[in-house]
Amino acid sequence: MLSKKLILPTSYFAPIGYYSLIKDNPEFHIEQHEYFIKQTLRNRCLISSANGPLFLTIPKQRKSSSKTLIKDLKICYNQPWQKSHWNSIKSSYYSSPFFEFYMDDLISFYDKKEKFLLDFNLKIHHFICKELEIINTGYLTEVYQNSDNISDLREENFSIKKQKKYHQDFKQRNGFTKNLSIIDLMCNYGPQTNIYLSQNKL
């Protein structure tokens, strides 16, 4: 158990390691006052597709200034990314043992156009915590947290170094892919996801 305040970034369908960590550290905070960092888990996730690992990235609205607080970052809908993401998730996990169990909840995230990235990520995060029986879904920071006297994981990629292999639909074709989004584990393990998280620590 970490004794310092645990500070995490917001994440779009966070990696497995993200949830293995917060499962054992319920008093965590999600930073909402940091500047957006591109090409990170804040707006992209990694899933397993027939052609190998696939990044799904949520486009953001461009501003004249590159510095935008994550709480103020708006999602761009100039391109039909929602349809593209859902089609990728559906084609990747349709044959997985528990995809149908989660399908209605998953598709609901792509039916509505959330204005802000943080709000969209939190909706997904609360759903995952509910399914994983994580009671405390974390607290949003009230101000930016300086790195003193905190456990700062805002730049962490949440990779599990010695990750136990589990069933993946395309493992025979592509080999086992480590550190995918939690959605990969849930669709393949269902209710057993919690057990796996307990056995695979960050």
Short mmCIF file of C-alpha atoms in Angstrom, two decimals:
data_model
loop_
_atom_site.label_atom_id
_atom_site.label_comp_id
_atom_site.label_asym_id
_atom_site.label_seq_id
_atom_site.Cartn_x
_atom_site.Cartn_y
_atom_site.Cartn_z
CA MET A 1 0.00 0.00 0.00
CA LEU A 2 1.37 3.40 -0.98
CA SER A 3 1.43 5.85 1.93
CA LYS A 4 1.63 9.03 -0.15
CA LYS A 5 -1.26 10.54 -2.09
CA LEU A 6 -1.47 8.68 -5.39
CA ILE A 7 -1.89 10.93 -8.46
CA LEU A 8 -2.94 9.36 -11.77
CA PRO A 9 -3.76 10.76 -15.20
CA THR A 10 -7.18 10.39 -16.72
CA SER A 11 -7.29 7.62 -19.29
CA TYR A 12 -9.35 6.36 -22.21
CA PHE A 13 -10.01 2.65 -21.51
CA ALA A 14 -6.93 2.54 -19.31
CA PRO A 15 -4.32 -0.24 -19.43
CA ILE A 16 -4.68 -3.34 -17.28
CA GLY A 17 -1.89 -2.10 -15.00
CA TYR A 18 -3.85 1.06 -14.21
CA TYR A 19 -6.66 -0.96 -12.67
CA SER A 20 -4.40 -3.49 -10.96
CA LEU A 21 -2.92 -0.48 -9.16
CA ILE A 22 -6.08 1.33 -8.06
CA LYS A 23 -7.68 -1.93 -6.98
CA ASP A 24 -5.17 -2.00 -4.12
CA ASN A 25 -4.97 1.79 -3.63
CA PRO A 26 -8.50 3.17 -3.26
CA GLU A 27 -7.41 6.64 -2.08
CA PHE A 28 -6.18 7.84 -5.46
CA HIS A 29 -6.66 11.14 -7.26
CA ILE A 30 -7.07 11.85 -10.97
CA GLU A 31 -5.24 14.98 -12.11
CA GLN A 32 -7.53 17.38 -13.97
CA HIS A 33 -5.34 20.49 -13.80
CA GLU A 34 -2.38 19.24 -15.82
CA TYR A 35 -1.71 20.28 -19.41
CA PHE A 36 -2.82 17.77 -22.02
CA ILE A 37 -0.01 15.48 -23.20
CA LYS A 38 -0.46 14.04 -26.68
CA GLN A 39 0.17 10.41 -27.65
CA THR A 40 -0.56 9.14 -24.14
CA LEU A 41 -3.27 7.10 -22.47
CA ARG A 42 -5.22 10.30 -21.82
CA ASN A 43 -6.89 10.05 -25.21
CA ARG A 44 -5.82 6.70 -26.63
CA CYS A 45 -6.00 3.03 -25.75
CA LEU A 46 -4.39 -0.13 -27.11
CA ILE A 47 -6.52 -3.12 -28.13
CA SER A 48 -5.80 -6.42 -29.86
CA SER A 49 -6.97 -6.67 -33.48
CA ALA A 50 -6.67 -9.36 -36.12
CA ASN A 51 -3.69 -7.47 -37.55
CA GLY A 52 -1.97 -6.98 -34.21
CA PRO A 53 -2.02 -4.26 -31.54
CA LEU A 54 -4.17 -1.28 -32.53
CA PHE A 55 -4.23 2.20 -31.01
CA LEU A 56 -7.59 3.96 -30.83
CA THR A 57 -7.14 7.72 -30.47
CA ILE A 58 -9.77 10.31 -29.60
CA PRO A 59 -9.17 13.50 -31.63
CA LYS A 60 -9.09 16.79 -29.77
CA GLN A 61 -10.12 20.24 -30.88
CA ARG A 62 -7.11 22.27 -31.91
CA LYS A 63 -6.34 25.59 -30.25
CA SER A 64 -3.89 28.31 -31.13
CA SER A 65 -2.10 27.52 -27.88
CA SER A 66 -0.74 24.04 -27.28
CA LYS A 67 -1.32 24.37 -23.54
CA THR A 68 -4.80 23.21 -22.60
CA LEU A 69 -5.74 21.89 -19.17
CA ILE A 70 -7.07 18.35 -19.38
CA LYS A 71 -10.33 19.44 -17.73
CA ASP A 72 -10.90 21.95 -20.54
CA LEU A 73 -9.91 19.75 -23.47
CA LYS A 74 -12.75 19.38 -25.97
CA ILE A 75 -13.29 16.38 -28.23
CA CYS A 76 -13.34 16.95 -31.99
CA TYR A 77 -16.11 15.38 -34.05
CA ASN A 78 -15.08 16.52 -37.52
CA GLN A 79 -14.43 12.87 -38.36
CA PRO A 80 -16.66 9.91 -37.36
CA TRP A 81 -14.14 8.53 -34.86
CA GLN A 82 -16.91 7.12 -32.64
CA LYS A 83 -18.10 4.83 -35.40
CA SER A 84 -14.53 3.86 -36.23
CA HIS A 85 -13.64 3.06 -32.61
CA TRP A 86 -16.77 1.04 -32.05
CA ASN A 87 -16.29 -0.93 -35.28
CA SER A 88 -12.70 -1.69 -34.24
CA ILE A 89 -13.76 -2.83 -30.77
CA LYS A 90 -16.62 -4.91 -32.16
CA SER A 91 -14.50 -6.63 -34.81
CA SER A 92 -11.69 -7.27 -32.32
CA TYR A 93 -13.80 -8.72 -29.51
CA TYR A 94 -16.98 -10.04 -31.05
CA SER A 95 -15.78 -13.62 -30.63
CA SER A 96 -14.44 -13.08 -27.11
CA PRO A 97 -16.24 -15.04 -24.37
CA PHE A 98 -17.70 -12.02 -22.55
CA PHE A 99 -18.10 -9.38 -25.26
CA GLU A 100 -21.89 -9.80 -25.44
CA PHE A 101 -22.08 -9.36 -21.66
CA TYR A 102 -20.57 -5.86 -21.93
CA MET A 103 -21.68 -4.93 -25.45
CA ASP A 104 -24.70 -2.77 -24.60
CA ASP A 105 -22.74 -0.74 -22.09
CA LEU A 106 -19.78 -0.33 -24.41
CA ILE A 107 -21.79 0.84 -27.40
CA SER A 108 -23.56 3.43 -25.23
CA PHE A 109 -20.29 5.36 -24.89
CA TYR A 110 -20.30 5.96 -28.64
CA ASP A 111 -23.94 7.01 -29.01
CA LYS A 112 -23.57 10.41 -27.35
CA LYS A 113 -21.16 13.20 -28.16
CA GLU A 114 -19.51 14.24 -24.91
CA LYS A 115 -18.07 17.74 -25.09
CA PHE A 116 -15.03 17.23 -22.87
CA LEU A 117 -12.48 14.41 -22.92
CA LEU A 118 -12.34 14.22 -19.12
CA ASP A 119 -16.10 13.70 -18.86
CA PHE A 120 -15.99 10.97 -21.48
CA ASN A 121 -13.09 9.19 -19.80
CA LEU A 122 -14.76 9.38 -16.39
CA LYS A 123 -17.95 7.80 -17.72
CA ILE A 124 -15.94 4.84 -18.96
CA HIS A 125 -13.86 4.74 -15.77
CA HIS A 126 -16.95 4.62 -13.52
CA PHE A 127 -18.40 1.79 -15.61
CA ILE A 128 -15.19 -0.22 -15.34
CA CYS A 129 -14.92 0.37 -11.59
CA LYS A 130 -18.50 -0.79 -11.17
CA GLU A 131 -17.85 -3.98 -13.11
CA LEU A 132 -14.62 -4.62 -11.17
CA GLU A 133 -16.37 -3.87 -7.86
CA ILE A 134 -14.01 -1.01 -7.09
CA ILE A 135 -16.08 1.08 -4.72
CA ASN A 136 -13.96 4.23 -4.67
CA THR A 137 -13.56 5.55 -8.21
CA GLY A 138 -11.06 8.20 -7.10
CA TYR A 139 -11.14 11.94 -6.54
CA LEU A 140 -10.50 14.74 -8.99
CA THR A 141 -7.71 17.08 -7.93
CA GLU A 142 -8.84 20.54 -6.86
CA VAL A 143 -5.56 22.19 -7.92
CA TYR A 144 -2.49 21.01 -9.78
CA GLN A 145 -0.49 18.66 -7.57
CA ASN A 146 3.21 19.45 -7.21
CA SER A 147 5.44 16.40 -7.16
CA ASP A 148 6.46 16.88 -3.51
CA ASN A 149 5.01 14.41 -1.00
CA ILE A 150 2.90 12.55 -3.56
CA SER A 151 3.24 9.32 -5.52
CA ASP A 152 3.25 10.93 -8.95
CA LEU A 153 2.23 8.50 -11.71
CA ARG A 154 1.04 11.09 -14.21
CA GLU A 155 3.76 10.09 -16.68
CA GLU A 156 3.51 6.35 -16.01
CA ASN A 157 2.53 4.00 -18.87
CA PHE A 158 1.28 1.35 -16.40
CA SER A 159 3.15 -1.55 -17.98
CA ILE A 160 3.23 -4.79 -16.00
CA LYS A 161 6.73 -6.19 -16.46
CA LYS A 162 5.94 -9.83 -15.68
CA GLN A 163 2.40 -10.10 -16.96
CA LYS A 164 0.76 -13.51 -16.86
CA LYS A 165 -0.55 -14.68 -20.24
CA TYR A 166 -4.30 -15.07 -20.71
CA HIS A 167 -6.59 -16.02 -23.57
CA GLN A 168 -6.62 -13.55 -26.46
CA ASP A 169 -8.57 -14.24 -29.65
CA PHE A 170 -5.62 -13.55 -31.96
CA LYS A 171 -2.87 -15.05 -29.80
CA GLN A 172 -2.20 -17.92 -32.20
CA ARG A 173 -1.78 -15.47 -35.09
CA ASN A 174 -0.02 -12.57 -33.39
CA GLY A 175 1.32 -14.03 -30.16
CA PHE A 176 0.38 -12.77 -26.71
CA THR A 177 0.20 -8.98 -26.48
CA LYS A 178 1.09 -7.47 -23.11
CA ASN A 179 -0.35 -4.41 -21.41
CA LEU A 180 -3.46 -3.89 -23.47
CA SER A 181 -6.50 -1.88 -22.43
CA ILE A 182 -8.59 -3.24 -19.58
CA ILE A 183 -11.32 -3.85 -22.17
CA ASP A 184 -9.24 -6.71 -23.60
CA LEU A 185 -9.04 -8.47 -20.24
CA MET A 186 -12.70 -7.90 -19.41
CA CYS A 187 -13.94 -9.26 -22.75
CA ASN A 188 -11.80 -12.37 -22.33
CA TYR A 189 -12.03 -12.96 -18.58
CA GLY A 190 -15.34 -11.42 -17.56
CA PRO A 191 -16.02 -11.88 -13.82
CA GLN A 192 -12.56 -13.42 -13.38
CA THR A 193 -10.90 -10.11 -14.25
CA ASN A 194 -10.59 -9.19 -10.57
CA ILE A 195 -8.68 -12.38 -9.82
CA TYR A 196 -6.28 -11.71 -12.68
CA LEU A 197 -5.67 -8.15 -11.48
CA SER A 198 -4.82 -9.45 -8.01
CA GLN A 199 -2.25 -11.82 -9.52
CA ASN A 200 -0.64 -9.25 -11.82
CA LYS A 201 0.71 -6.26 -9.92
CA LEU A 202 2.11 -3.13 -11.47
#
